[in-house]
Amino acid sequence: MGEQGSVHPERSKQSVERSFYEWLKGLERAQVLVVSHVRPDGDALGAQTAMAQILKLFHIESVLVNEDAPPRRFDYLPGYRDMRRSVDTPLPGAPYQYVIFVDAADRERIGKALSLLAPEAEIVNIDHHATNDHYGHINLVKPEASSTCEVIYDWIRSTRLPVSVELATCLYTGYITDTGGFRYQNTTPKVLRDAAELVQFGASPYEIAEHALEAISWEKIKLLQKALATLKLFASGKIAFLEVTQSMLEETGTTLDDAEGLVHYGLNIEGVEVAALFREQTDGIKVSLRSRRAVDVSKVAQQFGGGGHVRAAGLTLHMPLDEAKRTMAETLLTVLHHVPLS
Ligand code: AMP
Ligand code: MN
Ligand code: MN
């Protein structure tokens, strides 16, 4: 990104937080585009809708856009109905001069929504991916945070802005989804304290969990049956592969989003170190990687142009399914060979 308005790396986190605050202060009555990654998850949507609540406090109008429609299970989020797809027309005010990216490790992660940016757009990049490449003019990036919603909540604390029930609900959604219901390794004492505060502010843990994590459609159960039938172990039970093909989606009346989370059925098998879910998409094979302990799957994903976190990462391979599985098998076998496993 251009240097103008960018924050010097040697300045402290506090001043990045301040820069974002000042930027918002200067945008009263302007319109700001808030975007996130393709096939948005709970953290992406929680962060986008949280940002809409925050922009309201600054008298800024927000336009929330993604390449893909938000899954229905998140329809309790305040602002859910105002979310637009990048293919929708007309989008009021496009192309946009002021843009906030949330939960997107790089610019390209927002997919076709990238076409909505004005050529010299000012970009704020709020994220927690270890692989984030600091593409913004202002980069509020904390790889140690459990979720982008945690990065936003930390920023709110630094500003002393009020936290409404609506804002707490949006933020809690990012915490609960990106920590798998406070179970993954990113669940720290701070995360649990933050969550308790958000509940104090009015977020409903039961209702949010029921919508965002528990509710499951009959169609998705049918997809689960088919995906589990493909589950295979190799490398002495240390690697698990499973797949979701286009025909499985057609036969069960599901969409790619319904395959979200299936990779955990592989990872949760005793003895498995790395699990991969292969999803057949129109533009290639989307691979979701999960690691139990020893393997840094964000590095594996980066080798193929993807990214993510140490224990959860993703990438797309532009090749047929069989070749994609062979490629990942070879790569993961090599990686496993080089890490110490107790
Ligand atoms: P997924 O397997 O899609 O659930 O993604 C696991 C984690 O990796 C999430 O935090 C994603 O945001 C991230 N991720 C997935 N695909 C990519 C990619 N192509 N580039 C960067 N990050 C990714
Ligand atoms: Mn995400
Ligand atoms: Mn996230």
Short mmCIF file of C-alpha atoms and ligand atoms in Angstrom, two decimals:
data_model
loop_
_atom_site.label_atom_id
_atom_site.label_comp_id
_atom_site.label_asym_id
_atom_site.label_seq_id
_atom_site.Cartn_x
_atom_site.Cartn_y
_atom_site.Cartn_z
CA MET A 1 0.00 0.00 0.00
CA GLY A 2 1.08 3.61 -0.43
CA GLU A 3 2.95 5.28 2.36
CA GLN A 4 0.59 8.21 2.80
CA GLY A 5 -1.43 7.83 5.94
CA SER A 6 0.23 4.55 6.76
CA VAL A 7 1.33 3.82 10.28
CA HIS A 8 5.03 3.41 10.94
CA PRO A 9 5.79 -0.14 12.10
CA GLU A 10 7.99 1.08 14.95
CA ARG A 11 5.07 2.87 16.58
CA SER A 12 3.27 0.98 19.30
CA LYS A 13 -0.03 -0.94 18.97
CA GLN A 14 -1.66 1.87 20.96
CA SER A 15 -0.95 4.37 18.22
CA VAL A 16 -2.43 2.09 15.55
CA GLU A 17 -5.54 1.92 17.70
CA ARG A 18 -5.47 5.71 18.00
CA SER A 19 -5.00 6.11 14.22
CA PHE A 20 -8.09 4.03 13.55
CA TYR A 21 -10.06 6.13 16.06
CA GLU A 22 -8.89 9.39 14.45
CA TRP A 23 -9.68 8.04 10.98
CA LEU A 24 -13.27 7.32 12.05
CA LYS A 25 -13.53 10.72 13.73
CA GLY A 26 -12.74 12.36 10.38
CA LEU A 27 -15.43 10.44 8.48
CA GLU A 28 -18.61 11.83 10.02
CA ARG A 29 -21.55 11.44 7.58
CA ALA A 30 -19.36 9.59 5.10
CA GLN A 31 -20.11 6.08 3.86
CA VAL A 32 -17.78 3.20 4.70
CA LEU A 33 -17.67 -0.21 3.03
CA VAL A 34 -17.13 -3.10 5.47
CA VAL A 35 -16.00 -6.31 3.77
CA SER A 36 -14.83 -9.77 4.79
CA HIS A 37 -13.66 -13.02 3.27
CA VAL A 38 -15.49 -15.22 0.77
CA ARG A 39 -17.98 -17.63 2.39
CA PRO A 40 -18.05 -15.57 5.58
CA ASP A 41 -18.00 -17.40 8.92
CA GLY A 42 -19.23 -16.33 12.35
CA ASP A 43 -16.15 -14.24 13.11
CA ALA A 44 -16.32 -12.47 9.74
CA LEU A 45 -20.04 -11.70 10.12
CA GLY A 46 -19.77 -10.85 13.82
CA ALA A 47 -16.94 -8.43 13.05
CA GLN A 48 -18.79 -6.83 10.12
CA THR A 49 -22.02 -6.32 12.05
CA ALA A 50 -20.06 -5.12 15.12
CA MET A 51 -18.35 -2.58 12.90
CA ALA A 52 -21.74 -1.35 11.64
CA GLN A 53 -22.78 -0.75 15.26
CA ILE A 54 -19.54 1.10 15.96
CA LEU A 55 -19.77 3.26 12.81
CA LYS A 56 -23.26 4.33 13.93
CA LEU A 57 -21.67 5.81 17.07
CA PHE A 58 -19.46 7.95 14.80
CA HIS A 59 -22.47 8.96 12.61
CA ILE A 60 -20.97 7.04 9.71
CA GLU A 61 -23.13 5.07 7.31
CA SER A 62 -21.98 1.49 6.72
CA VAL A 63 -22.44 -0.80 3.75
CA LEU A 64 -21.77 -4.47 4.59
CA VAL A 65 -20.80 -6.57 1.59
CA ASN A 66 -19.39 -10.05 0.91
CA GLU A 67 -18.92 -12.11 -2.21
CA ASP A 68 -21.21 -14.77 -0.71
CA ALA A 69 -24.48 -14.51 1.18
CA PRO A 70 -24.27 -14.91 4.97
CA PRO A 71 -25.46 -18.35 6.18
CA ARG A 72 -29.01 -18.29 7.56
CA ARG A 73 -27.97 -19.50 10.99
CA PHE A 74 -26.52 -16.05 11.65
CA ASP A 75 -29.81 -14.25 11.01
CA TYR A 76 -30.03 -13.19 14.68
CA LEU A 77 -27.14 -10.77 14.16
CA PRO A 78 -28.29 -7.15 14.21
CA GLY A 79 -27.67 -5.87 10.69
CA TYR A 80 -27.91 -9.34 9.09
CA ARG A 81 -30.73 -8.22 6.79
CA ASP A 82 -28.72 -5.22 5.55
CA MET A 83 -25.86 -7.39 4.31
CA ARG A 84 -25.37 -7.30 0.54
CA ARG A 85 -23.55 -9.47 -1.98
CA SER A 86 -20.99 -7.94 -4.28
CA VAL A 87 -23.09 -9.01 -7.29
CA ASP A 88 -26.13 -7.08 -5.99
CA THR A 89 -27.01 -3.89 -7.82
CA PRO A 90 -27.31 -1.14 -7.17
CA LEU A 91 -24.97 -0.84 -4.22
CA PRO A 92 -25.40 2.68 -2.89
CA GLY A 93 -22.21 4.72 -3.22
CA ALA A 94 -19.98 2.21 -5.06
CA PRO A 95 -17.06 2.37 -5.72
CA TYR A 96 -16.03 3.10 -2.13
CA GLN A 97 -13.26 5.41 -0.98
CA TYR A 98 -13.27 4.27 2.66
CA VAL A 99 -13.05 0.55 3.33
CA ILE A 100 -12.68 -1.62 6.43
CA PHE A 101 -11.56 -5.22 5.88
CA VAL A 102 -12.28 -7.61 8.77
CA ASP A 103 -11.01 -11.20 9.23
CA ALA A 104 -9.29 -11.18 5.81
CA ALA A 105 -5.63 -12.25 5.77
CA ASP A 106 -4.96 -10.61 2.41
CA ARG A 107 -6.77 -8.31 -0.04
CA GLU A 108 -7.72 -11.15 -2.37
CA ARG A 109 -9.58 -13.01 0.40
CA ILE A 110 -12.66 -10.79 -0.18
CA GLY A 111 -12.96 -12.21 -3.71
CA LYS A 112 -15.17 -10.32 -6.13
CA ALA A 113 -15.99 -7.65 -3.53
CA LEU A 114 -12.56 -6.23 -4.40
CA SER A 115 -14.13 -4.65 -7.50
CA LEU A 116 -16.15 -2.31 -5.24
CA LEU A 117 -13.07 -0.39 -4.06
CA ALA A 118 -12.19 3.00 -5.54
CA PRO A 119 -8.68 2.99 -7.12
CA GLU A 120 -7.15 5.05 -4.28
CA ALA A 121 -9.35 3.64 -1.52
CA GLU A 122 -8.19 4.09 2.08
CA ILE A 123 -8.06 0.67 3.70
CA VAL A 124 -8.24 -0.34 7.35
CA ASN A 125 -7.20 -3.96 7.89
CA ILE A 126 -8.52 -5.53 11.12
CA ASP A 127 -7.52 -9.16 11.53
CA HIS A 128 -5.96 -11.94 13.60
CA HIS A 129 -4.45 -14.26 10.97
CA ALA A 130 -0.77 -15.06 11.45
CA THR A 131 -0.40 -14.89 7.66
CA ASN A 132 -1.85 -11.34 7.35
CA ASP A 133 0.35 -9.32 4.97
CA HIS A 134 -0.52 -5.82 6.29
CA TYR A 135 -2.19 -4.63 3.08
CA GLY A 136 -3.99 -1.70 4.74
CA HIS A 137 -3.14 1.95 5.39
CA ILE A 138 -4.00 1.21 9.00
CA ASN A 139 -3.29 -2.35 10.13
CA LEU A 140 -4.91 -3.44 13.38
CA VAL A 141 -3.58 -6.99 13.24
CA LYS A 142 -3.09 -9.22 16.28
CA PRO A 143 -2.11 -12.82 15.52
CA GLU A 144 -2.36 -13.65 19.22
CA ALA A 145 -6.08 -12.82 19.27
CA SER A 146 -8.58 -15.69 19.15
CA SER A 147 -10.78 -13.88 16.65
CA THR A 148 -11.13 -10.63 14.77
CA CYS A 149 -13.96 -9.84 17.18
CA GLU A 150 -11.38 -9.97 20.00
CA VAL A 151 -9.20 -7.46 18.13
CA ILE A 152 -12.24 -5.18 17.81
CA TYR A 153 -13.23 -5.59 21.46
CA ASP A 154 -9.68 -4.70 22.59
CA TRP A 155 -9.88 -1.61 20.39
CA ILE A 156 -13.26 -0.65 21.88
CA ARG A 157 -11.74 -0.87 25.37
CA SER A 158 -8.98 1.54 24.32
CA THR A 159 -11.63 4.06 23.15
CA ARG A 160 -14.10 3.70 26.03
CA LEU A 161 -16.99 3.55 23.55
CA PRO A 162 -20.19 2.08 25.05
CA VAL A 163 -21.03 -1.59 24.45
CA SER A 164 -24.72 -2.13 23.66
CA VAL A 165 -26.52 -5.51 23.76
CA GLU A 166 -26.38 -5.49 19.95
CA LEU A 167 -22.63 -4.88 19.83
CA ALA A 168 -22.01 -7.51 22.53
CA THR A 169 -24.07 -10.04 20.52
CA CYS A 170 -22.03 -9.43 17.35
CA LEU A 171 -18.69 -9.69 19.18
CA TYR A 172 -19.64 -12.77 21.21
CA THR A 173 -20.50 -14.50 17.91
CA GLY A 174 -16.90 -14.13 16.69
CA TYR A 175 -15.50 -15.40 19.99
CA ILE A 176 -17.73 -18.45 20.17
CA THR A 177 -17.34 -19.51 16.53
CA ASP A 178 -13.57 -19.04 16.16
CA THR A 179 -12.86 -20.87 19.44
CA GLY A 180 -15.29 -23.70 18.58
CA GLY A 181 -17.40 -22.89 21.63
CA PHE A 182 -14.38 -22.06 23.82
CA ARG A 183 -12.68 -25.41 23.15
CA TYR A 184 -9.81 -24.75 20.72
CA GLN A 185 -6.25 -23.88 21.77
CA ASN A 186 -6.93 -20.18 21.25
CA THR A 187 -9.20 -20.25 24.34
CA THR A 188 -7.17 -18.27 26.88
CA PRO A 189 -8.13 -16.92 30.32
CA LYS A 190 -8.50 -13.51 28.65
CA VAL A 191 -10.89 -14.90 26.03
CA LEU A 192 -13.09 -16.33 28.78
CA ARG A 193 -12.97 -13.07 30.75
CA ASP A 194 -13.87 -11.09 27.61
CA ALA A 195 -16.75 -13.47 26.94
CA ALA A 196 -18.01 -13.03 30.50
CA GLU A 197 -17.95 -9.25 30.01
CA LEU A 198 -19.89 -9.52 26.75
CA VAL A 199 -22.50 -11.64 28.53
CA GLN A 200 -22.63 -8.96 31.22
CA PHE A 201 -23.33 -6.44 28.44
CA GLY A 202 -26.32 -8.54 27.39
CA ALA A 203 -25.10 -11.16 24.90
CA SER A 204 -27.06 -14.40 25.39
CA PRO A 205 -24.66 -17.39 25.43
CA TYR A 206 -27.43 -19.96 25.12
CA GLU A 207 -29.24 -18.34 22.22
CA ILE A 208 -26.10 -17.43 20.30
CA ALA A 209 -24.64 -20.93 20.70
CA GLU A 210 -27.92 -22.52 19.66
CA HIS A 211 -28.02 -20.54 16.41
CA ALA A 212 -24.33 -20.29 15.54
CA LEU A 213 -23.09 -23.71 16.66
CA GLU A 214 -25.79 -26.24 17.54
CA ALA A 215 -28.65 -25.97 15.05
CA ILE A 216 -28.16 -28.39 12.18
CA SER A 217 -30.43 -28.96 9.17
CA TRP A 218 -31.63 -32.39 8.06
CA GLU A 219 -29.87 -31.76 4.73
CA LYS A 220 -26.59 -31.17 6.52
CA ILE A 221 -26.97 -34.45 8.42
CA LYS A 222 -27.40 -36.24 5.09
CA LEU A 223 -24.24 -34.54 3.81
CA LEU A 224 -22.43 -35.60 6.99
CA GLN A 225 -23.39 -39.24 6.32
CA LYS A 226 -21.91 -39.07 2.83
CA ALA A 227 -18.77 -37.20 3.89
CA LEU A 228 -18.09 -39.65 6.73
CA ALA A 229 -18.25 -42.52 4.23
CA THR A 230 -15.17 -40.98 2.53
CA LEU A 231 -13.14 -40.65 5.75
CA LYS A 232 -9.74 -42.34 5.41
CA LEU A 233 -6.72 -42.65 7.69
CA PHE A 234 -3.13 -43.10 6.61
CA ALA A 235 0.44 -42.48 7.81
CA SER A 236 -0.18 -44.95 10.68
CA GLY A 237 -3.39 -43.16 11.57
CA LYS A 238 -1.79 -39.72 11.87
CA ILE A 239 -3.47 -38.19 8.81
CA ALA A 240 -7.21 -38.15 8.09
CA PHE A 241 -8.79 -37.15 4.76
CA LEU A 242 -12.44 -36.63 3.95
CA GLU A 243 -14.20 -35.04 1.02
CA VAL A 244 -17.33 -33.28 -0.16
CA THR A 245 -18.02 -33.45 -3.89
CA GLN A 246 -20.42 -31.41 -6.03
CA SER A 247 -22.63 -34.45 -6.51
CA MET A 248 -22.93 -34.94 -2.72
CA LEU A 249 -24.12 -31.35 -2.43
CA GLU A 250 -26.63 -31.85 -5.24
CA GLU A 251 -27.94 -35.15 -3.86
CA THR A 252 -28.46 -33.70 -0.37
CA GLY A 253 -29.62 -30.21 -1.36
CA THR A 254 -26.79 -28.56 0.58
CA THR A 255 -24.27 -25.82 -0.17
CA LEU A 256 -20.54 -25.60 0.47
CA ASP A 257 -21.23 -23.76 3.71
CA ASP A 258 -22.90 -26.91 5.07
CA ALA A 259 -19.52 -28.65 4.84
CA GLU A 260 -18.11 -26.15 7.38
CA GLY A 261 -16.77 -27.98 10.43
CA LEU A 262 -16.77 -31.48 8.90
CA VAL A 263 -12.96 -31.55 9.04
CA HIS A 264 -13.20 -31.97 12.82
CA TYR A 265 -14.61 -35.47 12.42
CA GLY A 266 -11.20 -36.36 11.00
CA LEU A 267 -9.16 -34.44 13.54
CA ASN A 268 -11.07 -35.77 16.55
CA ILE A 269 -10.13 -39.38 15.84
CA GLU A 270 -7.59 -40.55 18.43
CA GLY A 271 -4.06 -40.55 17.08
CA VAL A 272 -4.75 -38.14 14.19
CA GLU A 273 -2.29 -35.23 13.95
CA VAL A 274 -3.55 -33.53 10.77
CA ALA A 275 -6.94 -33.66 9.08
CA ALA A 276 -7.85 -32.34 5.66
CA LEU A 277 -11.28 -31.75 4.16
CA PHE A 278 -11.40 -31.50 0.36
CA ARG A 279 -14.31 -29.52 -1.05
CA GLU A 280 -15.05 -29.53 -4.76
CA GLN A 281 -15.76 -25.98 -5.87
CA THR A 282 -16.30 -24.47 -9.32
CA ASP A 283 -12.82 -22.86 -9.25
CA GLY A 284 -10.88 -25.81 -7.83
CA ILE A 285 -10.53 -27.84 -4.64
CA LYS A 286 -10.79 -25.94 -1.37
CA VAL A 287 -8.70 -27.69 1.29
CA SER A 288 -9.35 -27.11 4.99
CA LEU A 289 -6.47 -28.17 7.21
CA ARG A 290 -6.59 -28.77 10.96
CA SER A 291 -3.73 -29.80 13.23
CA ARG A 292 -3.79 -31.27 16.71
CA ARG A 293 -0.35 -30.38 18.09
CA ALA A 294 2.86 -30.58 16.16
CA VAL A 295 2.20 -29.34 12.64
CA ASP A 296 1.90 -25.66 11.64
CA VAL A 297 -0.73 -25.95 8.91
CA SER A 298 -0.62 -22.21 8.12
CA LYS A 299 2.87 -22.85 6.65
CA VAL A 300 1.55 -25.76 4.59
CA ALA A 301 -1.34 -23.58 3.32
CA GLN A 302 1.04 -20.74 2.46
CA GLN A 303 3.10 -23.05 0.25
CA PHE A 304 0.02 -23.24 -1.98
CA GLY A 305 -1.04 -19.58 -1.81
CA GLY A 306 -3.44 -20.04 1.11
CA GLY A 307 -3.09 -19.04 4.75
CA GLY A 308 -4.63 -19.09 8.21
CA HIS A 309 -3.48 -20.07 11.68
CA VAL A 310 -1.11 -22.68 13.16
CA ARG A 311 -3.93 -25.14 13.91
CA ALA A 312 -6.48 -24.13 11.24
CA ALA A 313 -5.71 -23.04 7.72
CA GLY A 314 -7.04 -23.23 4.19
CA LEU A 315 -6.00 -23.16 0.56
CA THR A 316 -7.37 -23.78 -2.92
CA LEU A 317 -5.78 -26.21 -5.39
CA HIS A 318 -6.59 -25.72 -9.06
CA MET A 319 -6.54 -29.39 -10.07
CA PRO A 320 -8.88 -32.41 -10.04
CA LEU A 321 -9.84 -33.93 -6.68
CA ASP A 322 -7.64 -37.03 -6.99
CA GLU A 323 -4.59 -34.96 -7.84
CA ALA A 324 -5.35 -32.54 -4.99
CA LYS A 325 -5.48 -35.43 -2.52
CA ARG A 326 -2.20 -36.87 -3.85
CA THR A 327 -0.51 -33.46 -3.62
CA MET A 328 -1.65 -32.87 -0.04
CA ALA A 329 -0.79 -36.45 1.01
CA GLU A 330 2.78 -36.05 -0.25
CA THR A 331 3.18 -32.63 1.37
CA LEU A 332 1.75 -33.68 4.74
CA LEU A 333 3.77 -36.90 4.84
CA THR A 334 6.94 -34.83 4.36
CA VAL A 335 5.92 -32.32 7.04
CA LEU A 336 5.02 -35.06 9.54
CA HIS A 337 8.36 -36.72 8.86
CA HIS A 338 10.12 -33.53 10.01
CA VAL A 339 8.23 -32.68 13.19
CA PRO A 340 8.87 -34.35 16.54
CA LEU A 341 5.84 -36.33 17.63
CA SER A 342 5.81 -37.69 21.15
P1 AMP B 1 -11.25 -22.96 6.75
O1 AMP B 1 -10.54 -24.23 6.53
O2 AMP B 1 -11.82 -22.38 5.51
O3 AMP B 1 -12.27 -23.08 7.85
O4 AMP B 1 -10.17 -21.93 7.23
C1 AMP B 1 -9.39 -22.10 8.37
C2 AMP B 1 -8.71 -20.80 8.73
O5 AMP B 1 -7.79 -20.45 7.69
C3 AMP B 1 -9.66 -19.62 8.83
O6 AMP B 1 -9.17 -18.74 9.81
C4 AMP B 1 -9.60 -18.98 7.47
O7 AMP B 1 -9.90 -17.61 7.52
C5 AMP B 1 -8.16 -19.23 7.06
N1 AMP B 1 -8.06 -19.41 5.61
C6 AMP B 1 -8.74 -20.32 4.87
N2 AMP B 1 -8.41 -20.22 3.56
C7 AMP B 1 -7.50 -19.22 3.46
C8 AMP B 1 -6.79 -18.62 2.38
N3 AMP B 1 -6.93 -19.04 1.11
N4 AMP B 1 -5.97 -17.58 2.66
C9 AMP B 1 -5.81 -17.14 3.92
N5 AMP B 1 -6.45 -17.67 5.00
C10 AMP B 1 -7.28 -18.69 4.78
MN MN B 2 -12.96 -16.25 9.25
MN MN B 3 -11.38 -15.25 12.39
#
